[in-house]
mmCIF file of C-alpha atoms in Angstrom:
data_model
loop_
_atom_site.group_PDB
_atom_site.id
_atom_site.type_symbol
_atom_site.label_atom_id
_atom_site.label_comp_id
_atom_site.label_asym_id
_atom_site.label_seq_id
_atom_site.Cartn_x
_atom_site.Cartn_y
_atom_site.Cartn_z
ATOM 1 C CA MET G 6 -6.495 20.830 15.907
ATOM 2 C CA GLN G 7 -4.877 22.691 18.976
ATOM 3 C CA ASN G 8 -6.158 26.325 19.662
ATOM 4 C CA PRO G 9 -3.491 28.485 19.612
ATOM 5 C CA ILE G 10 -2.957 29.087 23.396
ATOM 6 C CA GLY G 11 -2.435 25.466 23.732
ATOM 7 C CA ALA G 12 -0.712 25.143 20.806
ATOM 8 C CA ARG G 13 2.001 28.089 22.434
ATOM 9 C CA ALA G 14 2.074 25.868 25.589
ATOM 10 C CA SER G 15 2.535 23.167 23.803
ATOM 11 C CA TYR G 16 5.975 24.594 22.757
ATOM 12 C CA LEU G 17 6.976 26.185 26.097
ATOM 13 C CA ALA G 18 6.234 22.413 27.554
ATOM 14 C CA TYR G 19 8.941 21.123 24.515
ATOM 15 C CA ARG G 20 11.246 23.287 25.002
ATOM 16 C CA ALA G 21 11.623 23.708 28.563
ATOM 17 C CA GLY G 22 11.191 19.788 28.856
ATOM 18 C CA ALA G 23 14.406 19.791 26.451
ATOM 19 C CA GLU G 24 16.345 21.866 28.438
ATOM 20 C CA LEU G 25 16.107 20.134 31.632
ATOM 21 C CA ALA G 26 16.348 17.168 30.190
ATOM 22 C CA ARG G 27 19.546 18.685 28.878
ATOM 23 C CA VAL G 28 21.184 18.921 32.693
ATOM 24 C CA VAL G 29 20.074 16.467 34.685
ATOM 25 C CA PRO G 30 23.014 13.893 34.743
ATOM 26 C CA GLY G 31 22.992 10.788 33.257
ATOM 27 C CA SER G 32 22.147 8.567 35.680
ATOM 28 C CA MET G 33 18.904 10.705 36.864
ATOM 29 C CA ALA G 34 17.697 11.171 33.507
ATOM 30 C CA GLN G 35 16.438 7.356 32.801
ATOM 31 C CA PRO G 36 14.471 6.881 36.160
ATOM 32 C CA ALA G 37 12.940 9.941 36.434
ATOM 33 C CA ALA G 38 11.916 9.965 32.257
ATOM 34 C CA ARG G 39 10.451 6.753 33.156
ATOM 35 C CA VAL G 40 8.840 8.015 36.337
ATOM 36 C CA ILE G 41 7.590 11.245 34.564
ATOM 37 C CA GLY G 42 6.238 9.829 32.057
ATOM 38 C CA GLN G 43 4.548 6.654 33.836
ATOM 39 C CA THR G 44 3.094 9.658 36.100
ATOM 40 C CA MET G 45 1.726 12.072 32.952
ATOM 41 C CA ALA G 46 -0.249 8.738 31.876
ATOM 42 C CA LEU G 47 -2.165 9.183 35.164
ATOM 43 C CA ALA G 48 -4.111 12.396 33.142
ATOM 44 C CA MET G 49 -4.693 10.733 30.202
ATOM 45 C CA LEU G 50 -7.588 8.571 30.478
ATOM 46 C CA GLY G 51 -8.327 8.009 27.115
ATOM 47 C CA ARG G 52 -4.665 7.207 26.426
ATOM 48 C CA ARG G 53 -4.171 4.917 29.166
ATOM 49 C CA ARG G 54 -7.151 2.914 27.532
ATOM 50 C CA GLN G 55 -5.611 3.304 23.532
ATOM 51 C CA VAL G 56 -2.578 1.646 25.164
ATOM 52 C CA GLU G 57 -4.480 -1.458 26.900
ATOM 53 C CA ARG G 58 -6.386 -1.938 24.044
ATOM 54 C CA ASN G 59 -2.872 -2.198 21.661
ATOM 55 C CA LEU G 60 -1.414 -4.313 24.535
ATOM 56 C CA ARG G 61 -3.866 -6.692 24.498
ATOM 57 C CA ARG G 62 -4.081 -7.226 20.761
ATOM 58 C CA ALA G 63 -0.444 -7.591 20.882
ATOM 59 C CA SER G 64 -0.437 -10.401 23.584
ATOM 60 C CA ASP G 65 -3.375 -12.348 21.715
ATOM 61 C CA GLY G 66 -5.403 -11.734 24.995
ATOM 62 C CA ALA G 67 -2.746 -12.929 27.134
ATOM 63 C CA LEU G 68 -2.293 -9.723 29.036
ATOM 64 C CA GLN G 69 -5.427 -8.839 31.485
ATOM 65 C CA GLY G 70 -5.768 -7.279 35.296
ATOM 66 C CA LEU G 71 -2.618 -6.759 37.185
ATOM 67 C CA ALA G 72 -0.047 -7.698 34.539
ATOM 68 C CA LEU G 73 -2.232 -5.642 32.144
ATOM 69 C CA ARG G 74 -1.647 -2.425 34.028
ATOM 70 C CA LYS G 75 2.343 -3.283 34.801
ATOM 71 C CA ALA G 76 2.669 -3.253 30.716
ATOM 72 C CA VAL G 77 0.115 0.110 30.579
ATOM 73 C CA ALA G 78 2.674 1.703 32.760
ATOM 74 C CA GLU G 79 5.895 0.327 31.169
ATOM 75 C CA THR G 80 4.681 1.800 27.994
ATOM 76 C CA PHE G 81 4.035 5.402 29.812
ATOM 77 C CA GLY G 82 7.753 4.929 31.086
ATOM 78 C CA SER G 83 9.516 3.759 27.497
ATOM 79 C CA TYR G 84 7.535 7.000 26.304
ATOM 80 C CA GLY G 85 9.279 9.161 28.782
ATOM 81 C CA ARG G 86 13.107 7.462 27.739
ATOM 82 C CA TYR G 87 12.122 8.086 24.247
ATOM 83 C CA TRP G 88 11.697 11.859 24.786
ATOM 84 C CA LEU G 89 14.739 11.922 26.640
ATOM 85 C CA GLU G 90 16.593 10.483 24.473
ATOM 86 C CA LEU G 91 15.863 13.024 21.880
ATOM 87 C CA PHE G 92 15.926 15.802 23.676
ATOM 88 C CA ARG G 93 19.559 14.389 25.205
ATOM 89 C CA LEU G 94 20.523 13.050 21.513
ATOM 90 C CA ALA G 95 22.086 16.571 19.875
ATOM 91 C CA ASP G 96 24.863 16.773 23.010
ATOM 92 C CA ASP G 97 24.952 12.450 23.091
ATOM 93 C CA ALA G 98 25.899 12.664 19.233
ATOM 94 C CA ARG G 99 28.905 14.488 19.790
ATOM 95 C CA GLY G 100 30.277 11.618 21.125
ATOM 96 C CA THR G 101 29.846 8.056 19.530
ATOM 97 C CA LEU G 102 26.728 6.118 19.231
ATOM 98 C CA GLU G 103 26.672 2.448 19.727
ATOM 99 C CA LEU G 104 24.024 0.257 18.372
ATOM 100 C CA ASP G 105 23.753 -3.456 18.581
ATOM 101 C CA ILE G 106 22.164 -3.826 15.325
ATOM 102 C CA GLU G 107 20.775 -7.469 13.548
ATOM 103 C CA GLY G 108 20.599 -6.951 9.733
ATOM 104 C CA PHE G 109 22.636 -4.076 8.508
ATOM 105 C CA ASP G 110 23.512 -6.264 6.033
ATOM 106 C CA HIS G 111 19.980 -5.600 4.310
ATOM 107 C CA ILE G 112 20.663 -2.150 4.481
ATOM 108 C CA THR G 113 24.186 -1.990 2.505
ATOM 109 C CA ALA G 114 22.996 -4.892 -0.206
ATOM 110 C CA GLY G 115 19.899 -1.993 -1.139
ATOM 111 C CA LEU G 116 22.573 0.241 -1.515
ATOM 112 C CA GLU G 117 25.053 -1.341 -3.335
ATOM 113 C CA HIS G 118 22.481 -2.442 -5.904
ATOM 114 C CA GLY G 119 21.870 1.592 -6.473
ATOM 115 C CA THR G 120 18.118 1.453 -5.943
ATOM 116 C CA GLY G 121 17.659 3.377 -2.336
ATOM 117 C CA VAL G 122 16.537 1.551 0.815
ATOM 118 C CA ILE G 123 13.080 2.238 2.493
ATOM 119 C CA LEU G 124 13.415 1.121 6.220
ATOM 120 C CA ALA G 125 9.510 0.570 7.269
ATOM 121 C CA LEU G 126 9.253 1.250 11.058
ATOM 122 C CA PRO G 127 6.042 1.045 13.582
ATOM 123 C CA HIS G 128 6.836 3.370 16.624
ATOM 124 C CA VAL G 129 8.478 0.895 18.831
ATOM 125 C CA GLY G 130 11.621 2.071 21.477
ATOM 126 C CA GLY G 131 14.034 4.702 20.065
ATOM 127 C CA TRP G 132 13.528 5.336 16.379
ATOM 128 C CA ASP G 133 15.452 8.717 16.382
ATOM 129 C CA PHE G 134 18.039 6.884 18.122
ATOM 130 C CA ALA G 135 18.459 4.999 14.998
ATOM 131 C CA GLY G 136 18.041 7.928 13.074
ATOM 132 C CA ALA G 137 20.982 9.591 14.222
ATOM 133 C CA TRP G 138 22.887 6.348 14.047
ATOM 134 C CA LEU G 139 22.590 5.685 10.305
ATOM 135 C CA ALA G 140 23.536 9.478 9.876
ATOM 136 C CA SER G 141 26.525 9.162 12.170
ATOM 137 C CA GLN G 142 27.721 5.632 10.228
ATOM 138 C CA GLY G 143 27.539 8.329 6.788
ATOM 139 C CA ILE G 144 24.489 7.040 5.435
ATOM 140 C CA ALA G 145 21.959 10.645 6.532
ATOM 141 C CA PRO G 146 18.489 8.893 6.223
ATOM 142 C CA THR G 147 15.535 10.814 4.972
ATOM 143 C CA VAL G 148 12.789 11.126 7.476
ATOM 144 C CA VAL G 149 8.757 11.843 6.836
ATOM 145 C CA VAL G 150 7.484 13.269 10.127
ATOM 146 C CA GLU G 151 3.573 14.492 10.984
ATOM 147 C CA PRO G 152 3.110 18.136 11.189
ATOM 148 C CA VAL G 153 2.025 19.385 14.661
ATOM 149 C CA GLU G 154 1.210 22.524 15.819
ATOM 150 C CA PRO G 155 2.136 25.539 16.317
ATOM 151 C CA PRO G 156 4.669 25.730 13.369
ATOM 152 C CA GLU G 157 7.099 26.296 15.353
ATOM 153 C CA LEU G 158 7.084 23.218 17.461
ATOM 154 C CA PHE G 159 7.640 21.507 14.043
ATOM 155 C CA GLU G 160 10.282 23.519 12.890
ATOM 156 C CA TRP G 161 12.371 22.841 16.638
ATOM 157 C CA PHE G 162 11.737 19.504 16.184
ATOM 158 C CA ALA G 163 12.664 19.585 12.535
ATOM 159 C CA GLY G 164 16.348 21.524 13.718
ATOM 160 C CA VAL G 165 16.401 18.949 16.284
ATOM 161 C CA ARG G 166 16.795 15.999 13.743
ATOM 162 C CA ARG G 167 18.476 18.048 11.284
ATOM 163 C CA ALA G 168 21.762 18.309 13.855
ATOM 164 C CA LEU G 169 21.717 14.828 13.919
ATOM 165 C CA GLY G 170 22.372 14.504 10.309
ATOM 166 C CA MET G 171 18.794 14.081 8.853
ATOM 167 C CA THR G 172 16.664 15.284 6.730
ATOM 168 C CA VAL G 173 13.454 15.983 7.603
ATOM 169 C CA VAL G 174 10.116 15.987 4.864
ATOM 170 C CA GLN G 175 6.712 17.157 6.825
ATOM 171 C CA LEU G 176 3.471 14.684 5.611
ATOM 172 C CA GLY G 177 2.149 16.595 3.241
ATOM 173 C CA PRO G 178 1.358 16.311 -1.139
ATOM 174 C CA ASP G 179 5.694 17.276 -1.578
ATOM 175 C CA ALA G 180 6.290 14.405 0.276
ATOM 176 C CA GLY G 181 6.018 11.792 -2.345
ATOM 177 C CA ARG G 182 7.937 13.623 -4.596
ATOM 178 C CA VAL G 183 11.186 14.618 -2.538
ATOM 179 C CA VAL G 184 10.935 10.840 -1.187
ATOM 180 C CA LEU G 185 11.229 9.452 -4.844
ATOM 181 C CA GLN G 186 13.947 12.015 -5.103
ATOM 182 C CA ALA G 187 16.018 10.261 -2.420
ATOM 183 C CA LEU G 188 15.646 6.727 -3.279
ATOM 184 C CA ARG G 189 17.008 8.073 -6.591
ATOM 185 C CA ASN G 190 19.797 9.351 -4.936
ATOM 186 C CA ASN G 191 20.625 5.977 -3.658
ATOM 187 C CA GLU G 192 19.867 6.803 -0.466
ATOM 188 C CA VAL G 193 17.624 5.895 2.933
ATOM 189 C CA VAL G 194 14.040 6.960 3.327
ATOM 190 C CA CYS G 195 12.811 6.190 7.175
ATOM 191 C CA LEU G 196 9.155 5.664 7.544
ATOM 192 C CA LEU G 197 6.655 5.321 10.752
ATOM 193 C CA CYS G 198 3.665 3.550 8.855
ATOM 194 C CA ASP G 199 1.683 1.491 11.721
ATOM 195 C CA ARG G 200 -1.000 4.120 11.857
ATOM 196 C CA ASP G 201 -2.916 5.618 8.976
ATOM 197 C CA LEU G 202 -2.482 9.397 9.834
ATOM 198 C CA VAL G 203 -4.186 10.572 6.551
ATOM 199 C CA GLY G 204 -6.641 8.130 6.603
ATOM 200 C CA ASP G 205 -6.750 6.948 2.812
ATOM 201 C CA GLY G 206 -4.553 4.059 3.314
ATOM 202 C CA ILE G 207 -4.593 0.537 2.152
ATOM 203 C CA GLU G 208 -7.261 -2.221 4.148
ATOM 204 C CA VAL G 209 -4.894 -4.779 6.175
ATOM 205 C CA GLU G 210 -5.432 -7.107 8.367
ATOM 206 C CA PHE G 211 -3.806 -6.405 11.952
ATOM 207 C CA PHE G 212 -3.323 -8.054 14.740
ATOM 208 C CA GLY G 213 -6.242 -10.111 13.682
ATOM 209 C CA GLU G 214 -8.454 -7.333 12.671
ATOM 210 C CA ARG G 215 -9.527 -5.062 9.644
ATOM 211 C CA THR G 216 -7.631 -1.701 9.363
ATOM 212 C CA THR G 217 -5.852 0.555 7.443
ATOM 213 C CA LEU G 218 -2.010 1.508 7.137
ATOM 214 C CA PRO G 219 -0.141 3.753 4.110
ATOM 215 C CA GLY G 220 -0.175 2.340 1.543
ATOM 216 C CA GLY G 221 3.019 4.496 0.506
ATOM 217 C CA PRO G 222 5.539 2.261 1.012
ATOM 218 C CA ALA G 223 4.224 -0.436 -0.686
ATOM 219 C CA THR G 224 3.643 1.985 -3.813
ATOM 220 C CA LEU G 225 7.372 3.546 -3.284
ATOM 221 C CA ALA G 226 9.008 -0.047 -3.140
ATOM 222 C CA LEU G 227 6.704 -1.796 -6.596
ATOM 223 C CA ARG G 228 7.453 1.508 -8.060
ATOM 224 C CA THR G 229 11.297 2.095 -7.604
ATOM 225 C CA GLY G 230 12.674 -1.400 -6.969
ATOM 226 C CA ALA G 231 14.257 -0.538 -3.829
ATOM 227 C CA PRO G 232 14.535 -2.656 -0.860
ATOM 228 C CA LEU G 233 11.193 -2.580 1.861
ATOM 229 C CA LEU G 234 12.371 -3.264 4.889
ATOM 230 C CA PRO G 235 10.881 -3.928 8.388
ATOM 231 C CA ALA G 236 13.033 -2.558 11.104
ATOM 232 C CA ALA G 237 12.807 -1.644 14.754
ATOM 233 C CA VAL G 238 14.763 -0.186 17.502
ATOM 234 C CA TYR G 239 14.395 -1.643 21.098
ATOM 235 C CA PHE G 240 15.534 -0.095 24.467
ATOM 236 C CA GLY G 241 18.036 -1.991 26.465
ATOM 237 C CA PRO G 242 16.703 -2.751 30.194
ATOM 238 C CA LYS G 243 19.982 -1.060 31.550
ATOM 239 C CA GLY G 244 20.783 1.511 28.711
ATOM 240 C CA GLY G 245 21.869 0.795 24.751
ATOM 241 C CA HIS G 246 19.617 -0.201 21.645
ATOM 242 C CA HIS G 247 18.938 -2.996 20.118
ATOM 243 C CA ALA G 248 17.654 -2.884 16.201
ATOM 244 C CA ILE G 249 16.367 -5.596 14.124
ATOM 245 C CA VAL G 250 16.430 -5.151 10.129
ATOM 246 C CA MET G 251 14.010 -7.864 8.484
ATOM 247 C CA PRO G 252 14.773 -8.675 5.021
ATOM 248 C CA PRO G 253 13.169 -7.068 2.142
ATOM 249 C CA VAL G 254 9.738 -7.843 2.104
ATOM 250 C CA PRO G 255 8.587 -9.322 -1.387
ATOM 251 C CA ALA G 256 7.454 -6.344 -3.586
ATOM 252 C CA GLN G 257 7.769 -7.838 -7.005
ATOM 253 C CA ARG G 258 4.829 -6.653 -9.891
ATOM 254 C CA GLU G 259 2.229 -9.523 -10.438
ATOM 255 C CA GLY G 260 -0.896 -7.705 -11.769
ATOM 256 C CA ARG G 261 -2.604 -4.360 -10.910
ATOM 257 C CA LEU G 262 -0.839 -1.949 -9.066
ATOM 258 C CA ARG G 263 -3.252 -1.270 -6.002
ATOM 259 C CA ASP G 264 -4.087 -5.212 -6.288
ATOM 260 C CA ASP G 265 0.107 -5.335 -5.631
ATOM 261 C CA VAL G 266 0.209 -2.822 -3.056
ATOM 262 C CA GLY G 267 -2.267 -4.547 -1.086
ATOM 263 C CA ARG G 268 -0.274 -8.017 -1.233
ATOM 264 C CA VAL G 269 2.750 -5.934 -0.365
ATOM 265 C CA ALA G 270 0.628 -4.030 2.810
ATOM 266 C CA GLN G 271 -0.376 -7.266 4.121
ATOM 267 C CA ASP G 272 3.193 -8.489 4.363
ATOM 268 C CA LEU G 273 4.646 -5.193 5.851
ATOM 269 C CA ALA G 274 1.404 -5.726 9.121
ATOM 270 C CA HIS G 275 2.457 -9.048 9.765
ATOM 271 C CA ARG G 276 6.315 -8.565 9.692
ATOM 272 C CA PHE G 277 5.119 -5.382 12.103
ATOM 273 C CA GLU G 278 3.223 -7.910 14.314
ATOM 274 C CA GLU G 279 6.768 -9.516 14.905
ATOM 275 C CA LEU G 280 8.695 -7.033 15.830
ATOM 276 C CA ILE G 281 5.960 -5.391 18.369
ATOM 277 C CA ARG G 282 5.318 -8.748 19.805
ATOM 278 C CA ALA G 283 9.163 -8.720 20.473
ATOM 279 C CA ALA G 284 8.401 -5.306 22.937
ATOM 280 C CA PRO G 285 4.709 -4.480 23.577
ATOM 281 C CA GLU G 286 5.564 -2.282 26.386
ATOM 282 C CA GLN G 287 7.622 -0.225 24.055
ATOM 283 C CA TRP G 288 4.517 -0.003 21.518
ATOM 284 C CA HIS G 289 4.223 4.075 21.564
ATOM 285 C CA LEU G 290 1.254 4.320 19.445
ATOM 286 C CA LEU G 291 -1.059 5.968 21.824
ATOM 287 C CA GLN G 292 -3.811 7.209 19.233
ATOM 288 C CA PRO G 293 -7.132 5.209 17.724
ATOM 289 C CA ASN G 294 -5.546 2.632 15.189
ATOM 290 C CA TRP G 295 -8.820 0.261 14.161
ATOM 291 C CA PRO G 296 -12.524 1.358 13.637
ATOM 292 C CA SER G 297 -13.061 0.075 16.886
ATOM 293 C CA ASP G 298 -11.038 2.065 18.323
ATOM 294 C CA HIS G 299 -12.825 5.470 17.395
ATOM 295 C CA ALA G 300 -15.988 4.026 19.015
ATOM 296 C CA THR G 301 -14.666 4.247 22.159
ATOM 297 C CA ASN G 302 -15.260 7.663 24.183
ATOM 298 C CA GLY G 303 -12.199 9.380 25.367
ATOM 299 C CA SER G 304 -10.235 12.222 24.619
ATOM 300 C CA TRP G 305 -6.552 11.146 23.002
ATOM 301 C CA GLY G 306 -4.896 14.377 22.148
ATOM 302 C CA ARG G 307 -1.922 14.935 20.073
ATOM 303 C CA GLY G 308 0.659 12.002 19.126
ATOM 304 C CA SER G 309 4.057 12.508 18.471
#
């Protein structure tokens, strides 16, 4: 947990970055965000090492040497773009948000069935852009987000997302009840779930190594009948966004609930592998995610 002075400094830094991002001309914003993200990475040795490990996993070890160092720099540049977009999104959403999307019919089919829809996403590309785009289509999503310190920083982030049309739910004891009600109301629920934040997840094989991932998406799908749709939103090389919504993960009851949850969670993990391998340099997972990561020394800091 951050100390109060550090937490306050983080809050002020994010607020200052947001104000700066809003006034920088569009032609300069993306290049500047990439450079800032790559420059900040120089002071984050632990996070750079984690990104290296993730990129080796996602490339099956093919990325090494200079190619790996370039990919790490691209990841931090992409992460800088993520923050730039989030800071500017409320202004951009006053216009028309454009998204090239494959598989949108999987979302509409779920809503037509009346069970709600669960969108399960890895930390790839511009997931907040996707939420804002859904809201602009009249499909206001409910999103579960990680608590951050200080509380005023969380409230500010939540306010940004609410202004974009999202319903924001803080991860915690009440999140399951709120999400379940959203599905009963035939709404779309968005869950970033390629990292086990609480530490009570389901054991799966993920990129060839055992770890745990949240069991919530699989449990919700099994209990409600809502389709569980793996999805990702990628940054385009010259601006723009491309989204992929995969077909539903099979989530029928076959036996004991825990066994069924494990089966569905494993299937979801393999779908995430496909989505991440499509653009591994846009995978913004900067924290330990496997038992072997925790054995690596270093200062990891706070994630988003």
